[in-house]
Amino acid sequence: MKTSSIKVESRTERLIAVRDFVSEAARTFGFGDEDISKIALAVDEACTNIIKHAYRSDPTKTIQVNVSAENGTFVVAIRDEGARFNPMQVQPPDMKEYLSHFRRGGLGVYLMKSLMDKVEYSIVPGNANEVRLMKNLPR
Amino acid sequence: MSEFKIGQREAENVSILELKGYLDAHTAPKLEEAFQGLLKSQRYRIVVNCRDLSYISSAGLGVFMAFIEDVRNNKGDIKLTNMSPKVYNVFDLLGFPLLYEIFKEEKEAVTRFFDRTK
Protein backbone atom coordinates (compact mmCIF):
# COMPACT_ATOMS: atom_id res chain seq x y z
CA MET A 1 0.00 0.00 0.00
CA LYS A 2 1.45 3.36 -1.05
CA THR A 3 1.07 6.18 1.43
CA SER A 4 2.50 9.65 1.67
CA SER A 5 1.92 12.58 3.94
CA ILE A 6 2.50 16.26 4.51
CA LYS A 7 2.44 18.25 7.74
CA VAL A 8 1.71 21.97 7.55
CA GLU A 9 1.28 24.83 9.98
CA SER A 10 -2.31 25.90 10.54
CA ARG A 11 -2.17 28.93 8.23
CA THR A 12 -4.31 29.70 5.22
CA GLU A 13 -1.23 30.46 3.11
CA ARG A 14 -0.36 26.75 3.42
CA LEU A 15 -3.60 25.65 1.71
CA ILE A 16 -1.98 25.89 -1.69
CA ALA A 17 0.78 23.46 -0.60
CA VAL A 18 -1.81 20.99 0.68
CA ARG A 19 -3.80 21.21 -2.57
CA ASP A 20 -0.65 20.67 -4.62
CA PHE A 21 0.38 17.69 -2.50
CA VAL A 22 -3.04 16.01 -2.69
CA SER A 23 -3.42 16.74 -6.42
CA GLU A 24 -0.06 15.17 -7.15
CA ALA A 25 -0.91 12.12 -5.02
CA ALA A 26 -4.32 11.72 -6.69
CA ARG A 27 -2.64 11.86 -10.09
CA THR A 28 -0.24 9.05 -9.17
CA PHE A 29 -3.27 6.97 -8.15
CA GLY A 30 -4.69 7.41 -11.65
CA PHE A 31 -7.35 10.09 -11.21
CA GLY A 32 -8.11 12.46 -14.09
CA ASP A 33 -8.21 16.27 -13.94
CA GLU A 34 -11.87 16.54 -12.96
CA ASP A 35 -11.59 14.19 -9.98
CA ILE A 36 -8.28 15.72 -8.95
CA SER A 37 -9.94 19.16 -8.79
CA LYS A 38 -12.77 17.76 -6.67
CA ILE A 39 -10.42 16.02 -4.25
CA ALA A 40 -8.18 19.10 -3.89
CA LEU A 41 -11.20 21.32 -3.21
CA ALA A 42 -12.64 18.91 -0.62
CA VAL A 43 -9.29 18.76 1.17
CA ASP A 44 -8.99 22.57 1.06
CA GLU A 45 -12.44 22.86 2.67
CA ALA A 46 -11.53 20.38 5.42
CA CYS A 47 -8.25 22.18 6.17
CA THR A 48 -9.89 25.61 6.08
CA ASN A 49 -12.41 24.39 8.68
CA ILE A 50 -9.58 23.14 10.89
CA ILE A 51 -7.62 26.40 10.60
CA LYS A 52 -10.63 28.59 11.33
CA HIS A 53 -12.68 26.49 13.74
CA ALA A 54 -10.65 23.69 15.36
CA TYR A 55 -7.55 25.86 15.82
CA ARG A 56 -9.22 29.26 15.77
CA SER A 57 -6.48 30.62 13.48
CA ASP A 58 -3.63 29.72 15.87
CA PRO A 59 -0.65 29.41 13.46
CA THR A 60 1.50 27.46 15.94
CA LYS A 61 -0.68 24.38 15.45
CA THR A 62 -0.20 21.78 12.74
CA ILE A 63 -2.32 19.75 10.35
CA GLN A 64 -1.28 16.33 9.12
CA VAL A 65 -2.55 15.12 5.74
CA ASN A 66 -2.05 11.49 4.82
CA VAL A 67 -3.02 9.85 1.53
CA SER A 68 -3.34 6.15 0.89
CA ALA A 69 -5.38 3.60 -1.00
CA GLU A 70 -7.38 0.91 0.77
CA ASN A 71 -9.61 -1.68 -0.90
CA GLY A 72 -10.09 0.26 -4.11
CA THR A 73 -10.60 3.56 -2.32
CA PHE A 74 -8.38 6.63 -2.28
CA VAL A 75 -8.30 7.98 1.26
CA VAL A 76 -7.17 11.41 2.42
CA ALA A 77 -6.91 11.41 6.22
CA ILE A 78 -6.64 14.86 7.77
CA ARG A 79 -5.65 15.10 11.40
CA ASP A 80 -5.65 17.95 13.89
CA GLU A 81 -5.46 18.30 17.64
CA GLY A 82 -7.84 21.21 17.95
CA ALA A 83 -11.38 21.60 19.18
CA ARG A 84 -13.72 18.74 18.36
CA PHE A 85 -15.55 19.27 15.12
CA ASN A 86 -17.57 16.50 13.60
CA PRO A 87 -18.58 17.43 10.06
CA MET A 88 -20.94 14.44 10.00
CA GLN A 89 -23.13 16.23 12.51
CA VAL A 90 -23.55 19.23 10.27
CA GLN A 91 -27.00 19.13 8.72
CA PRO A 92 -27.09 19.51 4.95
CA PRO A 93 -28.18 23.05 4.20
CA ASP A 94 -31.43 23.68 2.39
CA MET A 95 -29.74 25.42 -0.52
CA LYS A 96 -32.85 27.22 -1.67
CA GLU A 97 -33.39 28.62 1.80
CA TYR A 98 -29.68 29.34 2.12
CA LEU A 99 -29.45 31.29 -1.09
CA SER A 100 -32.66 33.20 -0.56
CA HIS A 101 -31.35 34.57 2.72
CA PHE A 102 -27.87 35.40 1.44
CA ARG A 103 -26.24 33.51 4.25
CA ARG A 104 -22.52 33.27 4.36
CA GLY A 105 -20.08 30.51 5.25
CA GLY A 106 -20.87 26.95 6.31
CA LEU A 107 -20.73 25.67 2.76
CA GLY A 108 -17.46 23.79 3.22
CA VAL A 109 -18.89 20.64 4.76
CA TYR A 110 -21.63 20.49 2.15
CA LEU A 111 -18.99 20.77 -0.58
CA MET A 112 -16.80 18.08 0.99
CA LYS A 113 -19.68 15.63 1.06
CA SER A 114 -20.79 16.51 -2.47
CA LEU A 115 -17.33 16.21 -3.98
CA MET A 116 -16.25 12.94 -2.36
CA ASP A 117 -17.84 9.47 -2.34
CA LYS A 118 -17.67 9.20 1.44
CA VAL A 119 -16.65 11.36 4.41
CA GLU A 120 -15.97 9.99 7.91
CA TYR A 121 -14.96 11.57 11.19
CA SER A 122 -13.36 9.92 14.19
CA ILE A 123 -11.29 10.64 17.26
CA VAL A 124 -8.01 8.76 16.91
CA PRO A 125 -5.30 7.78 19.44
CA GLY A 126 -3.45 10.84 20.69
CA ASN A 127 -6.81 12.56 21.14
CA ALA A 128 -6.71 13.94 17.60
CA ASN A 129 -9.58 14.58 15.21
CA GLU A 130 -9.44 12.73 11.93
CA VAL A 131 -11.55 13.49 8.89
CA ARG A 132 -11.33 10.86 6.17
CA LEU A 133 -12.25 11.95 2.66
CA MET A 134 -12.73 9.01 0.32
CA LYS A 135 -13.10 8.52 -3.39
CA ASN A 136 -13.35 5.27 -5.29
CA LEU A 137 -10.21 4.65 -7.30
CA PRO A 138 -10.60 4.89 -11.08
CA ARG A 139 -11.05 1.47 -12.68
CA MET B 1 4.89 35.05 -6.36
CA SER B 2 1.36 36.17 -5.69
CA GLU B 3 -1.26 33.46 -6.00
CA PHE B 4 -4.22 35.81 -6.48
CA LYS B 5 -4.56 39.17 -8.17
CA ILE B 6 -7.41 41.55 -8.88
CA GLY B 7 -7.46 44.02 -11.71
CA GLN B 8 -10.01 46.82 -11.68
CA ARG B 9 -11.29 49.01 -14.47
CA GLU B 10 -14.40 50.89 -15.53
CA ALA B 11 -16.44 50.27 -18.67
CA GLU B 12 -19.49 52.41 -19.44
CA ASN B 13 -20.09 53.23 -15.77
CA VAL B 14 -19.79 49.59 -14.75
CA SER B 15 -16.94 48.45 -12.52
CA ILE B 16 -15.09 45.41 -13.76
CA LEU B 17 -13.08 43.22 -11.42
CA GLU B 18 -10.72 40.81 -13.14
CA LEU B 19 -9.76 37.86 -10.96
CA LYS B 20 -6.57 35.97 -11.56
CA GLY B 21 -5.21 32.87 -9.85
CA TYR B 22 -6.41 31.05 -6.75
CA LEU B 23 -9.28 32.29 -4.62
CA ASP B 24 -9.27 30.45 -1.29
CA ALA B 25 -9.48 31.23 2.44
CA HIS B 26 -6.08 32.91 2.24
CA THR B 27 -6.81 35.20 -0.68
CA ALA B 28 -10.55 35.84 -0.14
CA PRO B 29 -9.84 38.92 2.06
CA LYS B 30 -8.32 40.62 -1.01
CA LEU B 31 -11.59 40.23 -2.90
CA GLU B 32 -13.48 41.42 0.16
CA GLU B 33 -11.36 44.60 0.19
CA ALA B 34 -12.05 45.17 -3.49
CA PHE B 35 -15.82 44.94 -2.93
CA GLN B 36 -15.60 47.18 0.12
CA GLY B 37 -13.74 49.75 -1.97
CA LEU B 38 -16.43 49.68 -4.64
CA LEU B 39 -19.27 50.02 -2.15
CA LYS B 40 -17.49 52.83 -0.35
CA SER B 41 -17.33 54.80 -3.60
CA GLN B 42 -20.95 53.85 -4.27
CA ARG B 43 -20.23 51.74 -7.28
CA TYR B 44 -22.94 49.12 -7.35
CA ARG B 45 -22.83 47.94 -10.93
CA ILE B 46 -20.21 45.27 -10.77
CA VAL B 47 -19.03 42.67 -13.26
CA VAL B 48 -16.56 40.04 -12.09
CA ASN B 49 -14.56 38.63 -14.96
CA CYS B 50 -13.29 35.15 -14.02
CA ARG B 51 -11.31 34.44 -17.21
CA ASP B 52 -8.03 33.93 -15.36
CA LEU B 53 -9.51 32.52 -12.17
CA SER B 54 -8.00 29.06 -11.79
CA TYR B 55 -9.60 28.01 -8.53
CA ILE B 56 -12.34 28.93 -6.08
CA SER B 57 -13.27 27.44 -2.69
CA SER B 58 -16.26 28.19 -0.46
CA ALA B 59 -14.29 30.99 1.18
CA GLY B 60 -14.28 32.77 -2.18
CA LEU B 61 -17.96 32.04 -2.81
CA GLY B 62 -18.72 33.46 0.62
CA VAL B 63 -17.39 36.84 -0.45
CA PHE B 64 -19.98 37.11 -3.22
CA MET B 65 -22.66 36.15 -0.71
CA ALA B 66 -21.44 38.80 1.73
CA PHE B 67 -21.95 41.72 -0.64
CA ILE B 68 -24.82 40.81 -2.94
CA GLU B 69 -27.55 42.00 -0.62
CA ASP B 70 -26.00 45.44 -0.09
CA VAL B 71 -25.33 45.83 -3.78
CA ARG B 72 -28.89 44.92 -4.79
CA ASN B 73 -30.40 47.13 -2.11
CA ASN B 74 -28.64 49.95 -3.91
CA LYS B 75 -30.16 48.98 -7.27
CA GLY B 76 -26.95 47.39 -8.46
CA ASP B 77 -25.84 43.83 -9.12
CA ILE B 78 -22.84 41.55 -9.18
CA LYS B 79 -22.67 39.67 -12.48
CA LEU B 80 -20.13 37.01 -13.26
CA THR B 81 -18.50 36.21 -16.59
CA ASN B 82 -15.94 34.10 -18.45
CA MET B 83 -15.81 31.20 -16.00
CA SER B 84 -13.82 28.09 -16.82
CA PRO B 85 -15.88 24.88 -16.58
CA LYS B 86 -13.93 23.96 -13.45
CA VAL B 87 -14.85 27.17 -11.62
CA TYR B 88 -18.41 27.10 -12.94
CA ASN B 89 -18.89 23.58 -11.54
CA VAL B 90 -18.22 24.81 -8.01
CA PHE B 91 -20.74 27.66 -8.37
CA ASP B 92 -23.21 25.22 -9.90
CA LEU B 93 -22.80 22.62 -7.16
CA LEU B 94 -24.01 25.18 -4.63
CA GLY B 95 -26.86 26.47 -6.76
CA PHE B 96 -25.32 29.89 -7.29
CA PRO B 97 -26.61 30.23 -10.87
CA LEU B 98 -30.07 30.70 -9.30
CA LEU B 99 -28.87 33.76 -7.47
CA TYR B 100 -26.29 35.31 -9.81
CA GLU B 101 -26.41 36.08 -13.49
CA ILE B 102 -23.50 34.35 -15.17
CA PHE B 103 -22.47 35.27 -18.72
CA LYS B 104 -20.03 33.79 -21.18
CA GLU B 105 -18.61 37.17 -22.14
CA GLU B 106 -17.99 40.33 -20.16
CA LYS B 107 -19.65 42.49 -22.79
CA GLU B 108 -22.99 40.69 -22.37
CA ALA B 109 -22.93 41.36 -18.63
CA VAL B 110 -22.13 45.05 -19.10
CA THR B 111 -24.89 45.44 -21.69
CA ARG B 112 -27.36 43.75 -19.35
CA PHE B 113 -27.08 46.64 -16.90
CA PHE B 114 -28.29 49.00 -19.60
CA ASP B 115 -31.11 46.71 -20.73
CA ARG B 116 -32.53 47.05 -17.26
CA THR B 117 -32.39 50.81 -17.07
CA LYS B 118 -34.16 51.29 -20.39
PDB file of N, CA, C and O in Angstrom, chain B residues 12-66:
ATOM      1  N   GLU B  12     -18.128  51.849 -19.320  1.00  0.00           N
ATOM      2  CA  GLU B  12     -19.488  52.405 -19.439  1.00  0.00           C
ATOM      3  C   GLU B  12     -20.198  52.493 -18.090  1.00  0.00           C
ATOM      4  O   GLU B  12     -21.323  52.013 -17.927  1.00  0.00           O
ATOM      5  N   ASN B  13     -19.496  53.041 -17.100  1.00  0.00           N
ATOM      6  CA  ASN B  13     -20.087  53.228 -15.774  1.00  0.00           C
ATOM      7  C   ASN B  13     -20.356  51.924 -15.018  1.00  0.00           C
ATOM      8  O   ASN B  13     -21.165  51.889 -14.099  1.00  0.00           O
ATOM      9  N   VAL B  14     -19.720  50.865 -15.461  1.00  0.00           N
ATOM     10  CA  VAL B  14     -19.790  49.589 -14.753  1.00  0.00           C
ATOM     11  C   VAL B  14     -18.376  49.274 -14.270  1.00  0.00           C
ATOM     12  O   VAL B  14     -17.411  49.493 -15.001  1.00  0.00           O
ATOM     13  N   SER B  15     -18.263  48.804 -13.030  1.00  0.00           N
ATOM     14  CA  SER B  15     -16.935  48.447 -12.519  1.00  0.00           C
ATOM     15  C   SER B  15     -16.641  46.989 -12.836  1.00  0.00           C
ATOM     16  O   SER B  15     -17.466  46.111 -12.583  1.00  0.00           O
ATOM     17  N   ILE B  16     -15.477  46.772 -13.406  1.00  0.00           N
ATOM     18  CA  ILE B  16     -15.093  45.405 -13.758  1.00  0.00           C
ATOM     19  C   ILE B  16     -13.961  44.958 -12.836  1.00  0.00           C
ATOM     20  O   ILE B  16     -12.929  45.635 -12.739  1.00  0.00           O
ATOM     21  N   LEU B  17     -14.164  43.830 -12.181  1.00  0.00           N
ATOM     22  CA  LEU B  17     -13.081  43.217 -11.416  1.00  0.00           C
ATOM     23  C   LEU B  17     -12.593  42.011 -12.207  1.00  0.00           C
ATOM     24  O   LEU B  17     -13.391  41.157 -12.597  1.00  0.00           O
ATOM     25  N   GLU B  18     -11.297  41.962 -12.433  1.00  0.00           N
ATOM     26  CA  GLU B  18     -10.725  40.808 -13.137  1.00  0.00           C
ATOM     27  C   GLU B  18      -9.960  39.969 -12.133  1.00  0.00           C
ATOM     28  O   GLU B  18      -9.001  40.439 -11.532  1.00  0.00           O
ATOM     29  N   LEU B  19     -10.405  38.727 -11.953  1.00  0.00           N
ATOM     30  CA  LEU B  19      -9.763  37.863 -10.959  1.00  0.00           C
ATOM     31  C   LEU B  19      -8.749  36.951 -11.642  1.00  0.00           C
ATOM     32  O   LEU B  19      -9.012  36.396 -12.707  1.00  0.00           O
ATOM     33  N   LYS B  20      -7.614  36.812 -10.982  1.00  0.00           N
ATOM     34  CA  LYS B  20      -6.571  35.973 -11.559  1.00  0.00           C
ATOM     35  C   LYS B  20      -5.964  35.079 -10.487  1.00  0.00           C
ATOM     36  O   LYS B  20      -5.577  35.569  -9.425  1.00  0.00           O
ATOM     37  N   GLY B  21      -5.905  33.786 -10.754  1.00  0.00           N
ATOM     38  CA  GLY B  21      -5.211  32.874  -9.847  1.00  0.00           C
ATOM     39  C   GLY B  21      -6.139  32.082  -8.952  1.00  0.00           C
ATOM     40  O   GLY B  21      -7.186  31.611  -9.383  1.00  0.00           O
ATOM     41  N   TYR B  22      -5.753  31.971  -7.687  1.00  0.00           N
ATOM     42  CA  TYR B  22      -6.408  31.047  -6.752  1.00  0.00           C
ATOM     43  C   TYR B  22      -7.147  31.803  -5.662  1.00  0.00           C
ATOM     44  O   TYR B  22      -6.538  32.518  -4.880  1.00  0.00           O
ATOM     45  N   LEU B  23      -8.455  31.607  -5.620  1.00  0.00           N
ATOM     46  CA  LEU B  23      -9.275  32.292  -4.619  1.00  0.00           C
ATOM     47  C   LEU B  23      -9.672  31.281  -3.539  1.00  0.00           C
ATOM     48  O   LEU B  23     -10.530  30.427  -3.749  1.00  0.00           O
ATOM     49  N   ASP B  24      -8.991  31.376  -2.390  1.00  0.00           N
ATOM     50  CA  ASP B  24      -9.268  30.453  -1.286  1.00  0.00           C
ATOM     51  C   ASP B  24      -9.357  31.245   0.017  1.00  0.00           C
ATOM     52  O   ASP B  24      -9.467  32.473  -0.007  1.00  0.00           O
ATOM     53  N   ALA B  25      -9.314  30.544   1.154  1.00  0.00           N
ATOM     54  CA  ALA B  25      -9.476  31.235   2.437  1.00  0.00           C
ATOM     55  C   ALA B  25      -8.341  32.237   2.678  1.00  0.00           C
ATOM     56  O   ALA B  25      -8.510  33.215   3.402  1.00  0.00           O
ATOM     57  N   HIS B  26      -7.202  31.996   2.056  1.00  0.00           N
ATOM     58  CA  HIS B  26      -6.077  32.907   2.239  1.00  0.00           C
ATOM     59  C   HIS B  26      -6.232  34.193   1.429  1.00  0.00           C
ATOM     60  O   HIS B  26      -5.911  35.279   1.891  1.00  0.00           O
ATOM     61  N   THR B  27      -6.747  34.042   0.213  1.00  0.00           N
ATOM     62  CA  THR B  27      -6.807  35.197  -0.684  1.00  0.00           C
ATOM     63  C   THR B  27      -8.178  35.892  -0.695  1.00  0.00           C
ATOM     64  O   THR B  27      -8.284  37.011  -1.200  1.00  0.00           O
ATOM     65  N   ALA B  28      -9.199  35.242  -0.125  1.00  0.00           N
ATOM     66  CA  ALA B  28     -10.546  35.840  -0.137  1.00  0.00           C
ATOM     67  C   ALA B  28     -10.591  37.256   0.459  1.00  0.00           C
ATOM     68  O   ALA B  28     -11.330  38.105  -0.046  1.00  0.00           O
ATOM     69  N   PRO B  29      -9.805  37.553   1.521  1.00  0.00           N
ATOM     70  CA  PRO B  29      -9.842  38.924   2.055  1.00  0.00           C
ATOM     71  C   PRO B  29      -9.496  40.000   1.026  1.00  0.00           C
ATOM     72  O   PRO B  29      -9.985  41.124   1.099  1.00  0.00           O
ATOM     73  N   LYS B  30      -8.660  39.635   0.037  1.00  0.00           N
ATOM     74  CA  LYS B  30      -8.323  40.615  -1.013  1.00  0.00           C
ATOM     75  C   LYS B  30      -9.559  40.985  -1.827  1.00  0.00           C
ATOM     76  O   LYS B  30      -9.758  42.147  -2.189  1.00  0.00           O
ATOM     77  N   LEU B  31     -10.375  39.972  -2.131  1.00  0.00           N
ATOM     78  CA  LEU B  31     -11.591  40.227  -2.896  1.00  0.00           C
ATOM     79  C   LEU B  31     -12.584  41.022  -2.043  1.00  0.00           C
ATOM     80  O   LEU B  31     -13.275  41.908  -2.543  1.00  0.00           O
ATOM     81  N   GLU B  32     -12.608  40.703  -0.758  1.00  0.00           N
ATOM     82  CA  GLU B  32     -13.481  41.425   0.161  1.00  0.00           C
ATOM     83  C   GLU B  32     -13.122  42.921   0.163  1.00  0.00           C
ATOM     84  O   GLU B  32     -14.007  43.773   0.080  1.00  0.00           O
ATOM     85  N   GLU B  33     -11.823  43.198   0.222  1.00  0.00           N
ATOM     86  CA  GLU B  33     -11.360  44.598   0.188  1.00  0.00           C
ATOM     87  C   GLU B  33     -11.790  45.292  -1.094  1.00  0.00           C
ATOM     88  O   GLU B  33     -12.185  46.454  -1.081  1.00  0.00           O
ATOM     89  N   ALA B  34     -11.682  44.569  -2.203  1.00  0.00           N
ATOM     90  CA  ALA B  34     -12.047  45.169  -3.490  1.00  0.00           C
ATOM     91  C   ALA B  34     -13.537  45.535  -3.498  1.00  0.00           C
ATOM     92  O   ALA B  34     -13.909  46.634  -3.938  1.00  0.00           O
ATOM     93  N   PHE B  35     -14.380  44.640  -2.985  1.00  0.00           N
ATOM     94  CA  PHE B  35     -15.816  44.944  -2.927  1.00  0.00           C
ATOM     95  C   PHE B  35     -16.098  46.099  -1.967  1.00  0.00           C
ATOM     96  O   PHE B  35     -16.909  46.976  -2.264  1.00  0.00           O
ATOM     97  N   GLN B  36     -15.402  46.089  -0.838  1.00  0.00           N
ATOM     98  CA  GLN B  36     -15.599  47.180   0.123  1.00  0.00           C
ATOM     99  C   GLN B  36     -15.250  48.524  -0.505  1.00  0.00           C
ATOM    100  O   GLN B  36     -15.950  49.509  -0.312  1.00  0.00           O
ATOM    101  N   GLY B  37     -14.159  48.526  -1.279  1.00  0.00           N
ATOM    102  CA  GLY B  37     -13.744  49.754  -1.965  1.00  0.00           C
ATOM    103  C   GLY B  37     -14.812  50.242  -2.931  1.00  0.00           C
ATOM    104  O   GLY B  37     -15.132  51.437  -2.989  1.00  0.00           O
ATOM    105  N   LEU B  38     -15.396  49.312  -3.677  1.00  0.00           N
ATOM    106  CA  LEU B  38     -16.431  49.685  -4.644  1.00  0.00           C
ATOM    107  C   LEU B  38     -17.664  50.247  -3.937  1.00  0.00           C
ATOM    108  O   LEU B  38     -18.217  51.267  -4.344  1.00  0.00           O
ATOM    109  N   LEU B  39     -18.072  49.580  -2.865  1.00  0.00           N
ATOM    110  CA  LEU B  39     -19.272  50.020  -2.147  1.00  0.00           C
ATOM    111  C   LEU B  39     -19.052  51.378  -1.489  1.00  0.00           C
ATOM    112  O   LEU B  39     -19.950  52.210  -1.452  1.00  0.00           O
ATOM    113  N   LYS B  40     -17.830  51.570  -1.007  1.00  0.00           N
ATOM    114  CA  LYS B  40     -17.489  52.830  -0.355  1.00  0.00           C
ATOM    115  C   LYS B  40     -17.605  53.997  -1.344  1.00  0.00           C
ATOM    116  O   LYS B  40     -18.046  55.092  -1.000  1.00  0.00           O
ATOM    117  N   SER B  41     -17.210  53.735  -2.601  1.00  0.00           N
ATOM    118  CA  SER B  41     -17.329  54.798  -3.602  1.00  0.00           C
ATOM    119  C   SER B  41     -18.655  54.687  -4.360  1.00  0.00           C
ATOM    120  O   SER B  41     -18.800  55.200  -5.467  1.00  0.00           O
ATOM    121  N   GLN B  42     -19.591  53.974  -3.750  1.00  0.00           N
ATOM    122  CA  GLN B  42     -20.954  53.847  -4.268  1.00  0.00           C
ATOM    123  C   GLN B  42     -21.021  53.333  -5.697  1.00  0.00           C
ATOM    124  O   GLN B  42     -21.812  53.803  -6.507  1.00  0.00           O
ATOM    125  N   ARG B  43     -20.187  52.383  -5.967  1.00  0.00           N
ATOM    126  CA  ARG B  43     -20.229  51.737  -7.280  1.00  0.00           C
ATOM    127  C   ARG B  43     -20.913  50.385  -7.103  1.00  0.00           C
ATOM    128  O   ARG B  43     -20.347  49.469  -6.519  1.00  0.00           O
ATOM    129  N   TYR B  44     -22.140  50.310  -7.599  1.00  0.00           N
ATOM    130  CA  TYR B  44     -22.941  49.119  -7.348  1.00  0.00           C
ATOM    131  C   TYR B  44     -23.187  48.270  -8.596  1.00  0.00           C
ATOM    132  O   TYR B  44     -23.838  47.240  -8.527  1.00  0.00           O
ATOM    133  N   ARG B  45     -22.706  48.766  -9.722  1.00  0.00           N
ATOM    134  CA  ARG B  45     -22.832  47.945 -10.931  1.00  0.00           C
ATOM    135  C   ARG B  45     -21.495  47.249 -11.126  1.00  0.00           C
ATOM    136  O   ARG B  45     -20.517  47.881 -11.537  1.00  0.00           O
ATOM    137  N   ILE B  46     -21.487  45.974 -10.825  1.00  0.00           N
ATOM    138  CA  ILE B  46     -20.209  45.267 -10.770  1.00  0.00           C
ATOM    139  C   ILE B  46     -20.232  44.011 -11.647  1.00  0.00           C
ATOM    140  O   ILE B  46     -21.161  43.202 -11.580  1.00  0.00           O
ATOM    141  N   VAL B  47     -19.214  43.894 -12.474  1.00  0.00           N
ATOM    142  CA  VAL B  47     -19.031  42.667 -13.256  1.00  0.00           C
ATOM    143  C   VAL B  47     -17.724  42.035 -12.815  1.00  0.00           C
ATOM    144  O   VAL B  47     -16.696  42.702 -12.731  1.00  0.00           O
ATOM    145  N   VAL B  48     -17.775  40.753 -12.489  1.00  0.00           N
ATOM    146  CA  VAL B  48     -16.563  40.043 -12.088  1.00  0.00           C
ATOM    147  C   VAL B  48     -16.161  39.105 -13.223  1.00  0.00           C
ATOM    148  O   VAL B  48     -16.877  38.149 -13.532  1.00  0.00           O
ATOM    149  N   ASN B  49     -15.051  39.442 -13.851  1.00  0.00           N
ATOM    150  CA  ASN B  49     -14.560  38.631 -14.959  1.00  0.00           C
ATOM    151  C   ASN B  49     -13.630  37.537 -14.406  1.00  0.00           C
ATOM    152  O   ASN B  49     -12.601  37.838 -13.807  1.00  0.00           O
ATOM    153  N   CYS B  50     -14.024  36.279 -14.615  1.00  0.00           N
ATOM    154  CA  CYS B  50     -13.294  35.146 -14.023  1.00  0.00           C
ATOM    155  C   CYS B  50     -12.399  34.434 -15.031  1.00  0.00           C
ATOM    156  O   CYS B  50     -12.022  33.275 -14.819  1.00  0.00           O
ATOM    157  N   ARG B  51     -12.068  35.108 -16.144  1.00  0.00           N
ATOM    158  CA  ARG B  51     -11.309  34.444 -17.210  1.00  0.00           C
ATOM    159  C   ARG B  51     -10.038  33.770 -16.687  1.00  0.00           C
ATOM    160  O   ARG B  51      -9.714  32.651 -17.057  1.00  0.00           O
ATOM    161  N   ASP B  52      -9.312  34.478 -15.839  1.00  0.00           N
ATOM    162  CA  ASP B  52      -8.034  33.934 -15.358  1.00  0.00           C
ATOM    163  C   ASP B  52      -8.113  33.379 -13.944  1.00  0.00           C
ATOM    164  O   ASP B  52      -7.096  33.210 -13.279  1.00  0.00           O
ATOM    165  N   LEU B  53      -9.346  33.117 -13.496  1.00  0.00           N
ATOM    166  CA  LEU B  53      -9.509  32.522 -12.168  1.00  0.00           C
ATOM    167  C   LEU B  53      -9.332  31.005 -12.294  1.00  0.00           C
ATOM    168  O   LEU B  53     -10.095  30.338 -12.977  1.00  0.00           O
ATOM    169  N   SER B  54      -8.307  30.486 -11.637  1.00  0.00           N
ATOM    170  CA  SER B  54      -7.997  29.059 -11.786  1.00  0.00           C
ATOM    171  C   SER B  54      -8.702  28.192 -10.762  1.00  0.00           C
ATOM    172  O   SER B  54      -8.837  26.986 -10.948  1.00  0.00           O
ATOM    173  N   TYR B  55      -9.102  28.824  -9.644  1.00  0.00           N
ATOM    174  CA  TYR B  55      -9.595  28.014  -8.531  1.00  0.00           C
ATOM    175  C   TYR B  55     -10.467  28.853  -7.618  1.00  0.00           C
ATOM    176  O   TYR B  55     -10.172  30.020  -7.379  1.00  0.00           O
ATOM    177  N   ILE B  56     -11.531  28.235  -7.090  1.00  0.00           N
ATOM    178  CA  ILE B  56     -12.341  28.926  -6.076  1.00  0.00           C
ATOM    179  C   ILE B  56     -12.804  27.916  -5.031  1.00  0.00           C
ATOM    180  O   ILE B  56     -13.186  26.793  -5.367  1.00  0.00           O
ATOM    181  N   SER B  57     -12.729  28.288  -3.763  1.00  0.00           N
ATOM    182  CA  SER B  57     -13.272  27.438  -2.693  1.00  0.00           C
ATOM    183  C   SER B  57     -14.433  28.188  -2.050  1.00  0.00           C
ATOM    184  O   SER B  57     -14.744  29.319  -2.423  1.00  0.00           O
ATOM    185  N   SER B  58     -15.067  27.562  -1.052  1.00  0.00           N
ATOM    186  CA  SER B  58     -16.258  28.190  -0.462  1.00  0.00           C
ATOM    187  C   SER B  58     -15.926  29.528   0.196  1.00  0.00           C
ATOM    188  O   SER B  58     -16.799  30.389   0.317  1.00  0.00           O
ATOM    189  N   ALA B  59     -14.667  29.705   0.603  1.00  0.00           N
ATOM    190  CA  ALA B  59     -14.285  30.995   1.183  1.00  0.00           C
ATOM    191  C   ALA B  59     -14.436  32.114   0.151  1.00  0.00           C
ATOM    192  O   ALA B  59     -14.851  33.230   0.474  1.00  0.00           O
ATOM    193  N   GLY B  60     -14.130  31.797  -1.096  1.00  0.00           N
ATOM    194  CA  GLY B  60     -14.283  32.765  -2.181  1.00  0.00           C
ATOM    195  C   GLY B  60     -15.752  33.000  -2.507  1.00  0.00           C
ATOM    196  O   GLY B  60     -16.197  34.133  -2.697  1.00  0.00           O
ATOM    197  N   LEU B  61     -16.523  31.912  -2.540  1.00  0.00           N
ATOM    198  CA  LEU B  61     -17.964  32.037  -2.815  1.00  0.00           C
ATOM    199  C   LEU B  61     -18.640  32.871  -1.740  1.00  0.00           C
ATOM    200  O   LEU B  61     -19.554  33.652  -2.017  1.00  0.00           O
ATOM    201  N   GLY B  62     -18.151  32.722  -0.507  1.00  0.00           N
ATOM    202  CA  GLY B  62     -18.717  33.458   0.616  1.00  0.00           C
ATOM    203  C   GLY B  62     -18.609  34.961   0.443  1.00  0.00           C
ATOM    204  O   GLY B  62     -19.467  35.718   0.913  1.00  0.00           O
ATOM    205  N   VAL B  63     -17.566  35.402  -0.239  1.00  0.00           N
ATOM    206  CA  VAL B  63     -17.387  36.844  -0.446  1.00  0.00           C
ATOM    207  C   VAL B  63     -18.518  37.400  -1.321  1.00  0.00           C
ATOM    208  O   VAL B  63     -19.079  38.461  -1.037  1.00  0.00           O
ATOM    209  N   PHE B  64     -18.878  36.649  -2.359  1.00  0.00           N
ATOM    210  CA  PHE B  64     -19.981  37.108  -3.218  1.00  0.00           C
ATOM    211  C   PHE B  64     -21.276  37.185  -2.415  1.00  0.00           C
ATOM    212  O   PHE B  64     -22.070  38.107  -2.568  1.00  0.00           O
ATOM    213  N   MET B  65     -21.453  36.175  -1.544  1.00  0.00           N
ATOM    214  CA  MET B  65     -22.657  36.151  -0.708  1.00  0.00           C
ATOM    215  C   MET B  65     -22.693  37.350   0.239  1.00  0.00           C
ATOM    216  O   MET B  65     -23.754  37.889   0.539  1.00  0.00           O
ATOM    217  N   ALA B  66     -21.516  37.741   0.710  1.00  0.00           N
ATOM    218  CA  ALA B  66     -21.445  38.795   1.727  1.00  0.00           C
ATOM    219  C   ALA B  66     -21.885  40.157   1.188  1.00  0.00           C
ATOM    220  O   ALA B  66     -22.370  40.993   1.944  1.00  0.00           O
TER     221      ALA B  66
END
